[in-house]
Short mmCIF file of C-alpha atoms in Angstrom, two decimals:
data_model
loop_
_atom_site.label_atom_id
_atom_site.label_comp_id
_atom_site.label_asym_id
_atom_site.label_seq_id
_atom_site.Cartn_x
_atom_site.Cartn_y
_atom_site.Cartn_z
CA UNK J 1 -24.64 24.76 18.95
CA UNK J 2 -25.86 24.69 15.34
CA UNK J 3 -23.24 24.31 12.62
CA UNK J 4 -22.68 27.08 10.08
CA UNK J 5 -22.53 24.45 7.30
CA UNK J 6 -24.69 21.40 6.61
CA UNK J 7 -22.59 19.67 3.96
CA UNK J 8 -18.86 19.79 3.27
CA UNK J 9 -16.47 18.19 0.79
CA UNK J 10 -13.00 16.82 1.48
CA UNK J 11 -10.19 16.31 -1.02
CA UNK J 12 -6.45 15.66 -1.23
CA UNK J 13 -4.32 17.46 -3.79
CA UNK J 14 -0.70 17.65 -4.95
CA UNK J 15 1.85 15.09 -3.79
CA UNK J 16 0.56 12.45 -1.38
CA UNK J 17 2.00 12.15 2.10
CA UNK J 18 1.64 9.53 4.87
CA UNK J 19 -1.16 10.61 7.21
CA UNK J 20 -3.51 12.05 4.60
CA UNK J 21 -5.91 9.17 5.21
CA UNK J 22 -5.84 9.85 8.94
CA UNK J 23 -6.80 13.48 8.22
CA UNK J 24 -9.65 12.41 5.90
CA UNK J 25 -10.88 10.03 8.60
CA UNK J 26 -10.84 12.79 11.20
CA UNK J 27 -12.75 15.16 8.91
CA UNK J 28 -15.47 12.57 8.28
CA UNK J 29 -15.81 11.46 11.89
CA UNK J 30 -15.82 15.01 13.29
CA UNK J 31 -18.38 16.11 10.71
CA UNK J 32 -20.63 13.17 11.58
CA UNK J 33 -20.30 14.04 15.27
CA UNK J 34 -21.38 17.58 14.37
CA UNK J 35 -24.30 16.41 12.21
CA UNK J 36 -22.64 17.58 8.98
CA UNK J 37 -22.83 15.56 5.75
CA UNK J 38 -19.50 14.78 4.07
CA UNK J 39 -18.84 14.34 0.36
CA UNK J 40 -15.57 12.72 -0.69
CA UNK J 41 -13.99 14.32 -3.75
CA UNK J 42 -11.69 12.05 -5.74
CA UNK J 43 -8.55 13.24 -7.55
CA UNK J 44 -8.34 16.71 -6.05
CA UNK J 45 -9.64 19.74 -7.90
CA UNK J 46 -10.12 17.63 -11.04
CA UNK J 47 -12.74 15.61 -9.18
CA UNK J 48 -14.58 18.73 -8.11
CA UNK J 49 -14.65 19.92 -11.71
CA UNK J 50 -15.90 16.60 -13.11
CA UNK J 51 -18.19 15.68 -10.23
CA UNK J 52 -16.17 12.58 -9.24
CA UNK J 53 -17.66 12.45 -5.75
CA UNK J 54 -19.32 10.08 -3.28
CA UNK J 55 -21.03 10.31 0.09
CA UNK J 56 -18.78 9.40 3.02
CA UNK J 57 -19.69 7.86 6.35
CA UNK J 58 -18.06 5.90 9.17
CA UNK J 59 -17.72 2.84 6.95
CA UNK J 60 -15.93 4.90 4.27
CA UNK J 61 -13.07 5.65 6.65
CA UNK J 62 -12.94 2.40 8.62
CA UNK J 63 -9.41 1.00 9.01
CA UNK J 64 -7.67 3.72 6.97
CA UNK J 65 -5.81 5.54 9.76
CA UNK J 66 -2.84 3.19 9.29
CA UNK J 67 -2.77 3.31 5.48
CA UNK J 68 -0.32 5.38 3.45
CA UNK J 69 -1.27 7.34 0.36
CA UNK J 70 -4.81 8.69 0.07
CA UNK J 71 -8.05 6.80 -0.52
CA UNK J 72 -9.35 9.91 -2.30
CA UNK J 73 -6.48 9.79 -4.81
CA UNK J 74 -4.67 12.94 -5.79
CA UNK J 75 -3.84 14.85 -8.95
CA UNK J 76 -2.66 18.25 -10.09
CA UNK J 77 -5.19 20.23 -12.11
CA UNK J 78 -4.23 22.65 -14.86
CA UNK J 79 -7.90 23.22 -15.65
CA UNK J 80 -8.64 24.43 -12.13
CA UNK J 81 -6.09 27.21 -12.60
CA UNK J 82 -8.42 28.74 -15.20
CA UNK J 83 -11.53 30.80 -14.47
CA UNK J 84 -13.61 28.35 -16.50
CA UNK J 85 -12.35 25.40 -14.47
CA UNK J 86 -13.10 27.18 -11.21
CA UNK J 87 -16.64 27.94 -12.35
CA UNK J 88 -17.17 24.25 -13.12
CA UNK J 89 -15.97 23.36 -9.61
CA UNK J 90 -18.33 25.93 -8.09
CA UNK J 91 -21.19 24.56 -10.19
CA UNK J 92 -20.53 21.09 -8.72
CA UNK J 93 -20.62 22.54 -5.21
CA UNK J 94 -23.93 24.30 -5.87
CA UNK J 95 -25.46 21.23 -7.49
CA UNK J 96 -24.54 19.00 -4.53
CA UNK J 97 -25.13 21.58 -1.82
CA UNK J 98 -21.48 21.62 -0.70
CA UNK J 99 -21.05 24.73 1.45
CA UNK J 100 -17.47 24.18 2.55
CA UNK J 101 -14.37 22.28 1.42
CA UNK J 102 -11.48 20.87 3.43
CA UNK J 103 -8.43 20.53 1.16
CA UNK J 104 -5.35 18.59 2.28
CA UNK J 105 -2.07 19.38 0.52
CA UNK J 106 0.59 22.03 0.06
CA UNK J 107 0.67 25.71 -0.85
CA UNK J 108 -0.60 24.99 -4.37
CA UNK J 109 -3.64 23.33 -2.82
CA UNK J 110 -4.20 26.39 -0.63
CA UNK J 111 -4.05 28.70 -3.63
CA UNK J 112 -6.77 26.54 -5.14
CA UNK J 113 -8.79 27.05 -1.96
CA UNK J 114 -8.49 30.82 -2.29
CA UNK J 115 -9.70 30.66 -5.89
CA UNK J 116 -12.73 28.64 -4.82
CA UNK J 117 -13.52 30.96 -1.91
CA UNK J 118 -13.87 33.92 -4.25
CA UNK J 119 -17.01 32.23 -5.53
CA UNK J 120 -18.58 32.00 -2.08
CA UNK J 121 -17.45 28.53 -0.95
CA UNK J 122 -16.01 28.28 2.57
CA UNK J 123 -12.56 26.66 2.57
CA UNK J 124 -10.04 25.31 5.08
CA UNK J 125 -6.60 23.93 4.18
CA UNK J 126 -4.67 21.24 6.03
CA UNK J 127 -0.89 21.10 5.38
CA UNK J 128 0.16 17.73 4.02
CA UNK J 129 3.62 17.52 2.44
CA UNK J 130 6.69 15.44 3.24
CA UNK J 131 8.95 18.44 2.54
CA UNK J 132 7.61 20.34 5.59
CA UNK J 133 8.00 23.49 3.49
CA UNK J 134 4.86 25.46 4.44
CA UNK J 135 6.08 28.53 6.28
CA UNK J 136 3.03 29.14 8.46
CA UNK J 137 3.21 25.77 10.22
CA UNK J 138 6.06 24.15 12.11
CA UNK J 139 4.90 20.73 10.96
CA UNK J 140 3.04 19.26 8.00
CA UNK J 141 1.48 15.81 7.74
CA UNK J 142 3.84 13.12 6.46
CA UNK J 143 7.17 14.72 7.28
CA UNK J 144 8.13 12.49 10.19
CA UNK J 145 7.20 9.26 8.41
CA UNK J 146 9.10 10.29 5.28
CA UNK J 147 12.15 11.22 7.33
CA UNK J 148 12.14 7.89 9.16
CA UNK J 149 11.77 6.03 5.86
CA UNK J 150 14.85 7.83 4.53
CA UNK J 151 16.79 7.26 7.75
CA UNK J 152 16.07 3.52 7.73
CA UNK J 153 17.16 3.25 4.09
CA UNK J 154 20.37 5.21 4.73
CA UNK J 155 21.22 3.13 7.83
CA UNK J 156 20.92 -0.02 5.74
CA UNK J 157 22.98 1.52 2.95
CA UNK J 158 25.68 2.60 5.39
CA UNK J 159 26.23 -1.00 6.54
CA UNK J 160 27.26 -2.18 3.09
CA UNK J 161 29.02 1.04 2.08
CA UNK J 162 31.21 0.91 5.21
CA UNK J 163 32.08 -2.71 4.49
CA UNK J 164 33.42 -1.66 1.09
CA UNK J 165 34.90 1.66 2.29
CA UNK J 166 32.94 3.67 -0.23
CA UNK J 167 31.52 7.16 -0.59
CA UNK J 168 27.70 7.24 -0.60
CA UNK J 169 25.70 10.01 -2.23
CA UNK J 170 22.03 9.82 -1.27
CA UNK J 171 19.47 12.08 -2.93
CA UNK J 172 16.36 12.77 -0.88
CA UNK J 173 13.24 14.68 -1.86
CA UNK J 174 13.12 18.44 -1.56
CA UNK J 175 13.02 20.41 -4.80
CA UNK J 176 12.77 23.86 -3.19
CA UNK J 177 13.16 22.92 0.46
CA UNK J 178 15.98 21.21 2.33
CA UNK J 179 14.14 20.43 5.58
CA UNK J 180 14.07 16.71 4.92
CA UNK J 181 17.74 16.56 3.90
CA UNK J 182 18.78 18.61 6.94
CA UNK J 183 16.80 16.48 9.41
CA UNK J 184 17.92 13.20 7.86
CA UNK J 185 21.51 14.42 7.71
CA UNK J 186 21.56 15.06 11.46
CA UNK J 187 19.92 11.72 12.23
CA UNK J 188 22.34 9.69 10.09
CA UNK J 189 25.57 11.50 10.97
CA UNK J 190 26.19 12.63 7.40
CA UNK J 191 29.58 13.90 6.28
CA UNK J 192 27.96 16.57 4.09
CA UNK J 193 24.39 17.88 3.62
CA UNK J 194 23.52 20.03 0.59
CA UNK J 195 20.23 21.96 0.49
CA UNK J 196 18.73 24.56 -1.88
CA UNK J 197 18.42 27.23 0.83
CA UNK J 198 22.19 27.58 1.24
CA UNK J 199 24.69 28.51 -1.41
CA UNK J 200 27.48 26.01 -1.26
CA UNK J 201 30.96 25.71 -2.64
CA UNK J 202 32.09 22.25 -3.73
CA UNK J 203 35.70 22.67 -2.62
CA UNK J 204 34.90 24.03 0.84
CA UNK J 205 31.64 22.24 1.63
CA UNK J 206 32.23 18.86 0.01
CA UNK J 207 35.84 18.13 -0.98
CA UNK J 208 37.47 19.57 2.13
CA UNK J 209 35.00 17.86 4.45
CA UNK J 210 35.65 14.50 2.83
CA UNK J 211 39.40 15.11 3.14
CA UNK J 212 39.01 16.09 6.80
CA UNK J 213 37.00 12.94 7.51
CA UNK J 214 39.62 10.79 5.78
CA UNK J 215 42.41 12.38 7.79
CA UNK J 216 40.42 11.43 10.90
CA UNK J 217 40.60 7.78 9.78
CA UNK J 218 37.09 7.55 8.29
CA UNK J 219 36.89 5.44 5.15
CA UNK J 220 33.18 5.84 4.42
CA UNK J 221 31.58 9.20 3.59
CA UNK J 222 27.83 9.85 3.58
CA UNK J 223 26.71 12.77 1.41
CA UNK J 224 23.03 13.76 1.70
CA UNK J 225 21.75 15.86 -1.19
CA UNK J 226 18.31 17.48 -1.53
CA UNK J 227 16.98 16.98 -5.06
CA UNK J 228 16.96 20.77 -5.54
CA UNK J 229 20.49 21.36 -4.24
CA UNK J 230 21.47 22.66 -7.69
CA UNK J 231 19.45 25.78 -8.43
CA UNK J 232 20.82 26.35 -11.93
CA UNK J 233 18.21 25.38 -14.54
CA UNK J 234 20.77 23.93 -16.93
CA UNK J 235 22.28 21.69 -14.28
CA UNK J 236 18.81 20.53 -13.23
CA UNK J 237 18.27 19.21 -16.77
CA UNK J 238 20.97 16.62 -16.08
CA UNK J 239 20.28 13.28 -14.37
CA UNK J 240 19.84 14.86 -10.92
CA UNK J 241 21.57 16.56 -8.03
CA UNK J 242 22.94 13.32 -6.58
CA UNK J 243 24.54 12.31 -9.85
CA UNK J 244 26.00 15.77 -10.36
CA UNK J 245 27.63 15.76 -6.91
CA UNK J 246 28.98 12.25 -7.50
CA UNK J 247 30.52 13.37 -10.79
CA UNK J 248 32.25 16.29 -9.07
CA UNK J 249 33.59 14.02 -6.29
CA UNK J 250 34.88 11.53 -8.84
CA UNK J 251 36.67 14.20 -10.87
CA UNK J 252 38.13 16.11 -7.91
CA UNK J 253 38.98 13.40 -5.37
CA UNK J 254 39.48 10.34 -7.55
CA UNK J 255 37.09 8.16 -5.55
CA UNK J 256 34.09 6.33 -6.98
CA UNK J 257 30.85 7.34 -5.21
CA UNK J 258 27.74 5.18 -5.23
CA UNK J 259 24.55 7.16 -5.85
CA UNK J 260 21.19 6.21 -4.34
CA UNK J 261 18.07 8.20 -5.25
CA UNK J 262 15.39 7.40 -2.67
CA UNK J 263 12.67 9.09 -4.74
CA UNK J 264 9.03 8.29 -4.12
CA UNK J 265 9.80 5.53 -1.64
CA UNK J 266 9.78 8.40 0.88
CA UNK J 267 6.11 9.10 0.19
CA UNK J 268 4.90 5.55 0.78
CA UNK J 269 4.30 3.35 3.77
CA UNK J 270 2.12 3.44 6.85
CA UNK J 271 2.18 6.76 8.73
CA UNK J 272 3.88 6.67 12.11
CA UNK J 273 2.22 7.68 15.38
CA UNK J 274 3.18 11.35 15.12
CA UNK J 275 1.64 11.71 11.68
CA UNK J 276 -1.51 9.80 12.61
CA UNK J 277 -2.14 11.90 15.70
CA UNK J 278 -1.20 15.23 14.11
CA UNK J 279 -3.38 14.51 11.08
CA UNK J 280 -6.29 13.58 13.32
CA UNK J 281 -5.95 16.77 15.34
CA UNK J 282 -5.74 18.87 12.18
CA UNK J 283 -8.75 17.17 10.57
CA UNK J 284 -10.81 17.77 13.69
CA UNK J 285 -9.76 21.43 13.80
CA UNK J 286 -10.62 21.98 10.13
CA UNK J 287 -14.21 20.84 10.62
CA UNK J 288 -14.52 22.93 13.77
CA UNK J 289 -13.47 25.98 11.73
CA UNK J 290 -16.17 25.39 9.11
CA UNK J 291 -18.78 24.53 11.73
CA UNK J 292 -17.98 27.80 13.48
CA UNK J 293 -18.45 29.85 10.32
CA UNK J 294 -14.79 30.42 9.53
CA UNK J 295 -13.43 30.44 5.99
CA UNK J 296 -10.13 31.02 4.22
CA UNK J 297 -8.20 29.37 7.04
CA UNK J 298 -5.12 27.16 7.16
CA UNK J 299 -4.76 24.73 10.05
CA UNK J 300 -1.30 25.13 11.60
CA UNK J 301 0.89 23.27 14.07
CA UNK J 302 2.84 25.80 16.10
CA UNK J 303 4.82 24.91 19.19
CA UNK J 304 2.84 21.71 19.71
CA UNK J 305 -0.50 23.53 19.51
CA UNK J 306 -3.04 23.28 16.70
CA UNK J 307 -4.42 26.64 15.56
CA UNK J 308 -5.58 28.33 12.37
CA UNK J 309 -4.70 31.49 10.49
CA UNK J 310 -5.92 33.52 7.54
CA UNK J 311 -5.04 31.72 4.31
CA UNK J 312 -3.60 34.75 2.50
CA UNK J 313 -1.45 35.59 5.52
CA UNK J 314 -0.38 31.94 5.74
CA UNK J 315 0.70 31.85 2.11
CA UNK J 316 2.72 35.04 2.64
CA UNK J 317 4.87 33.46 5.39
CA UNK J 318 8.22 32.57 3.78
CA UNK J 319 9.63 29.10 4.10
CA UNK J 320 12.86 28.73 6.05
CA UNK J 321 14.99 25.96 7.45
CA UNK J 322 14.86 25.17 11.16
CA UNK J 323 17.60 27.47 12.46
CA UNK J 324 18.44 25.35 15.50
CA UNK J 325 18.78 22.19 13.39
CA UNK J 326 20.95 24.13 10.96
CA UNK J 327 23.33 25.12 13.79
CA UNK J 328 23.42 21.59 15.18
CA UNK J 329 24.34 20.14 11.79
CA UNK J 330 27.13 22.68 11.32
CA UNK J 331 28.60 21.74 14.72
CA UNK J 332 28.39 18.02 13.98
CA UNK J 333 30.05 18.36 10.58
CA UNK J 334 32.49 21.05 11.64
CA UNK J 335 33.95 18.89 14.41
CA UNK J 336 35.71 16.78 11.76
CA UNK J 337 37.97 19.67 10.80
#
C-alpha cells in the first residue's frame, strides 16, 4: 500500500527522557521499511525554525537503542510560540519537502504540533516524559527508567541513613505531577510521600507519621517529596520543597534531617527494557499513522495496548495520579498508626 507521505521529520522537544533514542530509531527504521525518507531535526522546534536538519538512515540510528538522552538534542523554543516562528518552521518544511513530523516530548511539544498542523503539516506526537503526567496515556517513555534510578539511589541512601538513625528527605522530580514520587514511595517503603495533587497538612501527614513510626521502634524515617509539593509561589522561591520540609521537621520535631535532591540524575542513564520496547512500539505506530494519512494524533499506551487519539482531545484529558497506587500507599503508610 502506498504511503500518504514521502518524507517526514523527527524531533525531540522539552525535557529529555530515557528511551527517546529508541523512539527515534523506531521512527527511522519503520519509515525506511515503508519507503519514506526521514529528516532528523536537531534541538526541537528551534531546529525546524533554523533549518538545523540532516538526512537519517539505518547508520544514523545504529547502536542508539541503549543510549540515554537524545541524539537529536532538545531545547525549548520561545520563538516557536509566535506566529512568525511557526511560519519559519513551515517554510523549512516546504523547502525540504517534509510532509509530516513526529515529535517526541510532553504536552508542550504536542501544543507545538497543533500549531504546525494549522499550516498544513501532518503531525504525530509521542509521549516522552519521566513525570508520566500526560493524561491521555497510561505510560510515557522514560518513566520506568527514571523511577528505577530514583529507587536505586534511595536504597543506597537508606543503608547509611539507617546506620546513623537519621531522617532522610529525598526530593524527586515532579513539578506539577506526583506520579514519580508516589511510585518511588511505594517501592522504597517511605514513611511519608508528599505530592502536588494532594493538599497536605504538616502535623497530620508528616509529624504524626514520624511520631507513629518512632513509637513502633523505627529510628530511620524516609520522606519522599515531589519538587512541586509546595504549590505556593512564595514558598517555591525558597531553596526547594525538600529543604522546606526538612526545615519544618527540624523546627517541630527537633531532629536533624538530611536532604538529598536527586535532580537531573533521574533523566540520565540507559533506558531499561520496558522503555526501550515501549518507545519502539510507539515510534512504529507514529510512522504508521502518517503513512496511513492520519494527522493531529498522539500515540498512547492504554492497558498495555498502543493506540492513537486526536491531539486536541488528548490534550484535554486531565492528569491524575494512579488511584490504585494512591490507595496502596495510604494502606502501607497508615499501618504504622
